[in-house]
XYZ file of C-alpha atoms in Angstrom:
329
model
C 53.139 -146.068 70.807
C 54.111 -149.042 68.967
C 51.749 -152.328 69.354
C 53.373 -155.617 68.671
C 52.253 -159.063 70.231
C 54.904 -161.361 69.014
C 57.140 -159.571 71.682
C 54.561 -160.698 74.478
C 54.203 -164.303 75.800
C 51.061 -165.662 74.402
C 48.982 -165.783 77.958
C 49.726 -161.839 78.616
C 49.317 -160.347 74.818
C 45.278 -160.195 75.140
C 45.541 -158.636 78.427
C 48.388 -156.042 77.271
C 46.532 -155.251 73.678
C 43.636 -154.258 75.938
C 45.434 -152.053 78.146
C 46.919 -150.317 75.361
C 43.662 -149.622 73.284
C 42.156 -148.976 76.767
C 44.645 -146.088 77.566
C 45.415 -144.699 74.678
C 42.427 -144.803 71.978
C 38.705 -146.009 73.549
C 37.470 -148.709 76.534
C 36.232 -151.658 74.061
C 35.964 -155.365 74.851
C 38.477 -157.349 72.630
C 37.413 -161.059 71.555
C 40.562 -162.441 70.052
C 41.359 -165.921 68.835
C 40.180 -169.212 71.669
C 43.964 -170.142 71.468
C 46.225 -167.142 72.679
C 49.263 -168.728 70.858
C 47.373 -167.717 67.849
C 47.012 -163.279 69.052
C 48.554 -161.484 66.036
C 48.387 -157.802 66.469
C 50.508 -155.154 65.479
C 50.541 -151.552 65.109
C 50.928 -147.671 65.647
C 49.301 -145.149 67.826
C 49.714 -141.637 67.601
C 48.345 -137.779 67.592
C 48.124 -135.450 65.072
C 46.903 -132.704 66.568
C 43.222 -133.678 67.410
C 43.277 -136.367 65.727
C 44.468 -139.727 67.455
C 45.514 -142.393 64.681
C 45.886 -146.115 65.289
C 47.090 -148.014 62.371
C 46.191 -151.995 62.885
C 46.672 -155.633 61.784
C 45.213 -158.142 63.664
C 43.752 -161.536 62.722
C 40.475 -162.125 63.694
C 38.653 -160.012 66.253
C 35.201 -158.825 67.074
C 35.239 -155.639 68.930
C 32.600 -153.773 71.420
C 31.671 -151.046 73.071
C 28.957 -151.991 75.159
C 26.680 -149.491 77.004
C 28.459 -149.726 80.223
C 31.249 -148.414 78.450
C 29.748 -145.736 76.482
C 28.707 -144.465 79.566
C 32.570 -144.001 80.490
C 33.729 -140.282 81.089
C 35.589 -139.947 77.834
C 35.507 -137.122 75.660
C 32.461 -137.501 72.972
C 34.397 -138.744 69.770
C 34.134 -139.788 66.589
C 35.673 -142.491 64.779
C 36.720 -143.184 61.098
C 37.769 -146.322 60.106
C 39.154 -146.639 56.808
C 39.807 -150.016 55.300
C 43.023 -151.135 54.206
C 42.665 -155.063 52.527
C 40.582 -157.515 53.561
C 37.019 -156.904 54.741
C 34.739 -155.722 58.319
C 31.673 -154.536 59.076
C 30.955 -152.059 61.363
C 27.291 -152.049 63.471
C 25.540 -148.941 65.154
C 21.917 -147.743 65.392
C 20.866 -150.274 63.536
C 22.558 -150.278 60.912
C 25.265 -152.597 59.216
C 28.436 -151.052 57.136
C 30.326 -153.675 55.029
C 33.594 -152.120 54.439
C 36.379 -153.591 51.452
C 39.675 -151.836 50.937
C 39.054 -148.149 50.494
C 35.755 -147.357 52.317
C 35.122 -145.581 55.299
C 32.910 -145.747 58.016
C 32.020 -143.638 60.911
C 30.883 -145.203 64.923
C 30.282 -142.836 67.774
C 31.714 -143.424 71.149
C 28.956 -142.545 73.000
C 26.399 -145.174 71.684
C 27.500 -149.253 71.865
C 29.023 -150.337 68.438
C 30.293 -153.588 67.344
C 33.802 -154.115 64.798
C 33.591 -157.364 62.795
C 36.911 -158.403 61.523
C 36.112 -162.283 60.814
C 38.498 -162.918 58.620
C 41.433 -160.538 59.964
C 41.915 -156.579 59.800
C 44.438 -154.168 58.394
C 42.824 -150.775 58.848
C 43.401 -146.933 60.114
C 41.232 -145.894 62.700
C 40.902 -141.993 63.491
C 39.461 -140.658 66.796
C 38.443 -137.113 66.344
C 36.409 -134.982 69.507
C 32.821 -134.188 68.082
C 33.812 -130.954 69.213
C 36.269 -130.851 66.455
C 33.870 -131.640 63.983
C 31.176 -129.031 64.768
C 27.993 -131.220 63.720
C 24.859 -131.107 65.179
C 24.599 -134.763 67.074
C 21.681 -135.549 64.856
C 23.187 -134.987 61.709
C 26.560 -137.460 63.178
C 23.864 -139.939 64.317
C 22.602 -140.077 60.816
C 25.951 -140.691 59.368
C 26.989 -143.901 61.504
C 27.643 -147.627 60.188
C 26.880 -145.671 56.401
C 29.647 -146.687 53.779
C 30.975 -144.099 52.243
C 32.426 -145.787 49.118
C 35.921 -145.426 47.639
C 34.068 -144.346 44.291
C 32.646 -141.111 45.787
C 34.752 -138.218 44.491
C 34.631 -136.337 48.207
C 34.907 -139.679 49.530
C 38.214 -140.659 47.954
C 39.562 -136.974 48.708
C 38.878 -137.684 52.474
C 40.355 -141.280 52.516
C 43.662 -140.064 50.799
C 44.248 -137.225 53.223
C 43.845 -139.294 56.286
C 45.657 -142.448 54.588
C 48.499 -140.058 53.569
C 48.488 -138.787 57.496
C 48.317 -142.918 58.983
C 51.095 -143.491 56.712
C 53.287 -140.821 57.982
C 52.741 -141.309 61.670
C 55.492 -144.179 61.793
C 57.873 -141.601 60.733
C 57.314 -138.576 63.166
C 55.895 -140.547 66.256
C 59.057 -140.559 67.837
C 60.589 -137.004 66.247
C 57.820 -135.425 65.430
C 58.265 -132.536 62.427
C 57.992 -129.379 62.547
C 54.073 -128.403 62.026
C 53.328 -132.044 61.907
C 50.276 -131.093 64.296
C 48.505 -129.081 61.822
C 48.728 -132.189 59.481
C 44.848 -133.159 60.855
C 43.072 -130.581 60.389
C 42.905 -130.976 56.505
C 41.256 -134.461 57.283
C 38.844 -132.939 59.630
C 37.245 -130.479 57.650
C 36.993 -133.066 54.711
C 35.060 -135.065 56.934
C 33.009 -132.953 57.338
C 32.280 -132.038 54.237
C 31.937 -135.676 53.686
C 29.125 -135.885 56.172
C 27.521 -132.240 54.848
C 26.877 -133.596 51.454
C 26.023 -137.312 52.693
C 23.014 -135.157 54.672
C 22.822 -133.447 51.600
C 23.878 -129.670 52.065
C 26.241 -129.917 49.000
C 27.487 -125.724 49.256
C 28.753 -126.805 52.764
C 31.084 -129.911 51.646
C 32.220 -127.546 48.463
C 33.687 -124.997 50.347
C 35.235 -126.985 52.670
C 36.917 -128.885 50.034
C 38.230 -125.886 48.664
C 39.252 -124.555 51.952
C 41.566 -127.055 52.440
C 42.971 -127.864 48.978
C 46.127 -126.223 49.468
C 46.940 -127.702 52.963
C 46.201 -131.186 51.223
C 48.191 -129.693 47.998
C 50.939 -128.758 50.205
C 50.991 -132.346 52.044
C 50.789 -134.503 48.986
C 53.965 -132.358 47.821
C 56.008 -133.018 50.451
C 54.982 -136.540 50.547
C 56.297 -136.485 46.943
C 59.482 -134.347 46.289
C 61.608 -137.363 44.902
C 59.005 -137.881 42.417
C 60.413 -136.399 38.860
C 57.048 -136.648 37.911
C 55.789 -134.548 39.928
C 53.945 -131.785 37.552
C 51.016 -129.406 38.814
C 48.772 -131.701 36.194
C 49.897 -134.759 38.400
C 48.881 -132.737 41.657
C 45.663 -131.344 40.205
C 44.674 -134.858 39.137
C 45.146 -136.461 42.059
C 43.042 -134.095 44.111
C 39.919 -134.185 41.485
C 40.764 -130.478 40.414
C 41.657 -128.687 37.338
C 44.759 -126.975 36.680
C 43.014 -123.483 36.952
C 41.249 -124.320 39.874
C 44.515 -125.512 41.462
C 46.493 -122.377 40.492
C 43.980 -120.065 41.864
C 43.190 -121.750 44.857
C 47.285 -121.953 45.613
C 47.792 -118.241 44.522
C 45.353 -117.065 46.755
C 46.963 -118.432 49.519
C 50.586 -117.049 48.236
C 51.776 -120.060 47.055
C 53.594 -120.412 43.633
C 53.528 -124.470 43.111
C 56.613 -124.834 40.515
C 58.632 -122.268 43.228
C 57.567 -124.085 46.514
C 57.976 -127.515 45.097
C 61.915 -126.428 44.154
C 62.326 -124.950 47.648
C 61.054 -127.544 49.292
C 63.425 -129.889 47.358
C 66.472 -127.737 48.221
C 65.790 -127.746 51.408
C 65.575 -131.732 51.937
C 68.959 -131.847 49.940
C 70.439 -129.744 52.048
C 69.465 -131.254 55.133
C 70.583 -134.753 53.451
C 74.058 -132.903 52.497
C 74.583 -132.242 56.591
C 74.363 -135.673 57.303
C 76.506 -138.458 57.930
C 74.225 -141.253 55.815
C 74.941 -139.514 52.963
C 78.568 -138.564 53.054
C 80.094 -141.308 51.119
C 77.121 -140.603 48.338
C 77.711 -138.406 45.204
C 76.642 -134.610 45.066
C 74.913 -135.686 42.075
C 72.915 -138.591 43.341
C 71.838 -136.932 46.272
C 70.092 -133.981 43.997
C 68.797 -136.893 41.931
C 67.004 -138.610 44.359
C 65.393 -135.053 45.367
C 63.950 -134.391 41.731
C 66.839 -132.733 39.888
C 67.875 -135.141 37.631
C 70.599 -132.401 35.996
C 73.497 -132.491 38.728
C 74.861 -128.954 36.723
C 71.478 -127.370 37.389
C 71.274 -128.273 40.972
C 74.424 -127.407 41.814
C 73.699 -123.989 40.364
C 70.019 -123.767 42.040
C 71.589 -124.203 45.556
C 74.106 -121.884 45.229
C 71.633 -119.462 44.075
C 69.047 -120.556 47.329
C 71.891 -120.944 50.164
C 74.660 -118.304 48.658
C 77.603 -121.701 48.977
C 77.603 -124.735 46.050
C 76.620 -128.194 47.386
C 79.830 -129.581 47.857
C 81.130 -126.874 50.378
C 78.010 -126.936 52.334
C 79.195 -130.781 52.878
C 82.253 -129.982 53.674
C 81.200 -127.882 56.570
C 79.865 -131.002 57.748
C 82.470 -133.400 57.260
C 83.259 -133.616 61.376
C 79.936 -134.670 62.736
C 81.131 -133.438 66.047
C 81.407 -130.096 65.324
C 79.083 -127.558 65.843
C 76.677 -127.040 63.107
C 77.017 -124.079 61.211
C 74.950 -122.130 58.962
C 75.101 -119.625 56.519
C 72.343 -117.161 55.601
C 70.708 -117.778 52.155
């Protein structure tokens, strides 16, 4: 669902923002700016999986849920919001959470919170069941309006996995990809460990971590493919490993990175081959922007993967009317 109040006439776009937020993420009360002229809000809602994702950029707001409407009959959730630029605050039991671009906080739905965005808000928010968490209340109670800063190792793990999943939304809310469902439950388990080792039970947030390195692995590679930089030293960095953690995590889930990463890259060259946006583009440039820079070699890797050479598999597609065929690899 995309949000977007410029397309509204200024006296209905508070109304219809609240609707919207109403039905599809939580029932909050919505101060905007005195002059509706002035309402700038734009953004994304989706699911992945359990997770529901709302991507947002509003000026000024305050948001509330008030008692009355924690009270409502909604599902007992949890929500993550994860800064973008500027600067909020988010307020529950009794405690204040400044965020700046980077941080996280959590709010529960079923006690009143309050959103500060004073001077404007672009931000991810992700609703997640407290069922899906598996936390005692308590422990979630004690883990509200807490920052959990951009510096923290586990911290930044969490924040890229569910910034890498807002950022993809856009892209599969109206066609969503195949498996794109699964794509949350990396994020939820690394919140978890994030709140495990905030309480303090450090083995707990460890093995969840590792747990789900090679979904997260998996996503960041995909997210990645065109990148001819793209070395298992790159990937290990970026998720805070080393390369022999990396390699035995991956190989004990049956996963050879330099192998999957090629596949992977076929396979998106071969669906770009099929179709019509890239028919008056090169063989060559097509593998380039994919990650083979060496047009002989990817012709030859192809051929070897799909048993026909690049520019016949094109060919088969030249009459985008025709019924798609395929050949077995």
């Amino acid at each position: 669902m995309l949000i977007d109040s410029m397309a509204m006439a200024p006296g209905e776009r508070a109304e219809a923002i609240r609707e919207v937020i109403w039905s599809s993420v939580v029932r909050v009360e919505i101060t905007h700016q005195p002059d509706p002229r002035l309402i700038r809000t734009s953004g994304v809602i989706s699911r992945v999986g359990p997770l529901t994702v709302c991507s947002v950029r509003a000026n000024a707001t305050v948001v509330r849920r008030t008692s009355a409407l924690a009270r409502d009959d909604m599902e007992p959730s949890v929500f993550v919001g994860l800064q973008v630029t500027g600067s909020s605050m988010v307020v529950q039991d009794g405690r204040e959470a400044v965020l700046r671009p980077g941080d996280m906080a959590l709010y529960d739905t079923t006690r009143p919170y309050t959103l500060l965005n004073r001077d404007g808000i672009h931000q991810h928010y992700f609703r997640i069941p407290r069922a899906e968490l598996a936390l005692p209340e308590g422990a979630l109670k004690m883990a509200t309006a807490v920052p959990f800063d951009r510096r923290d190792p586990l911290a930044d793990l969490t924040a890229t996995c569910l910034r890498r999943i807002a950022r993809q939304q856009a892209r599969t809310a109206t066609s969503p990809a195949h498996g794109w469902e699964a794509a949350g439950r990396p994020g939820i388990e690394l919140l978890r460990a994030l709140i495990a080792a905030r309480l303090g039970d450090h083995r707990a947030a460890f093995q969840a971590a590792d747990e789900t390195l090679c979904l997260r692995v998996m996503d960041y590679v995909r997210a990645h493919l065109g990148d001819h930089d793209l070395t298992p030293a790159r990937v290990a960095a970026c998720h805070h490993v080393s390369l022999r953690q990396l390699y035995k995590v991956l190989s004990r889930n049956g996963v050879h990175l330099g192998e999957w990463i090629r596949s992977q890259r076929l396979e998106r060259c071969r669906a770009e081959l099929a179709s019509a946006s890239a028919r008056h583009r090169s063989i060559a440039s097509v593998g380039y922007q994919w990650g083979f820079p060496n047009a002989a070699h990817f012709s030859r890797a192809f051929k070897r993967a799909f048993g026909i050479s690049p520019g016949d598999w094109r060919a088969l597609h030249v009459d985008s009317n025709a019924s798609p065929r395929f050949l077995a690899p």
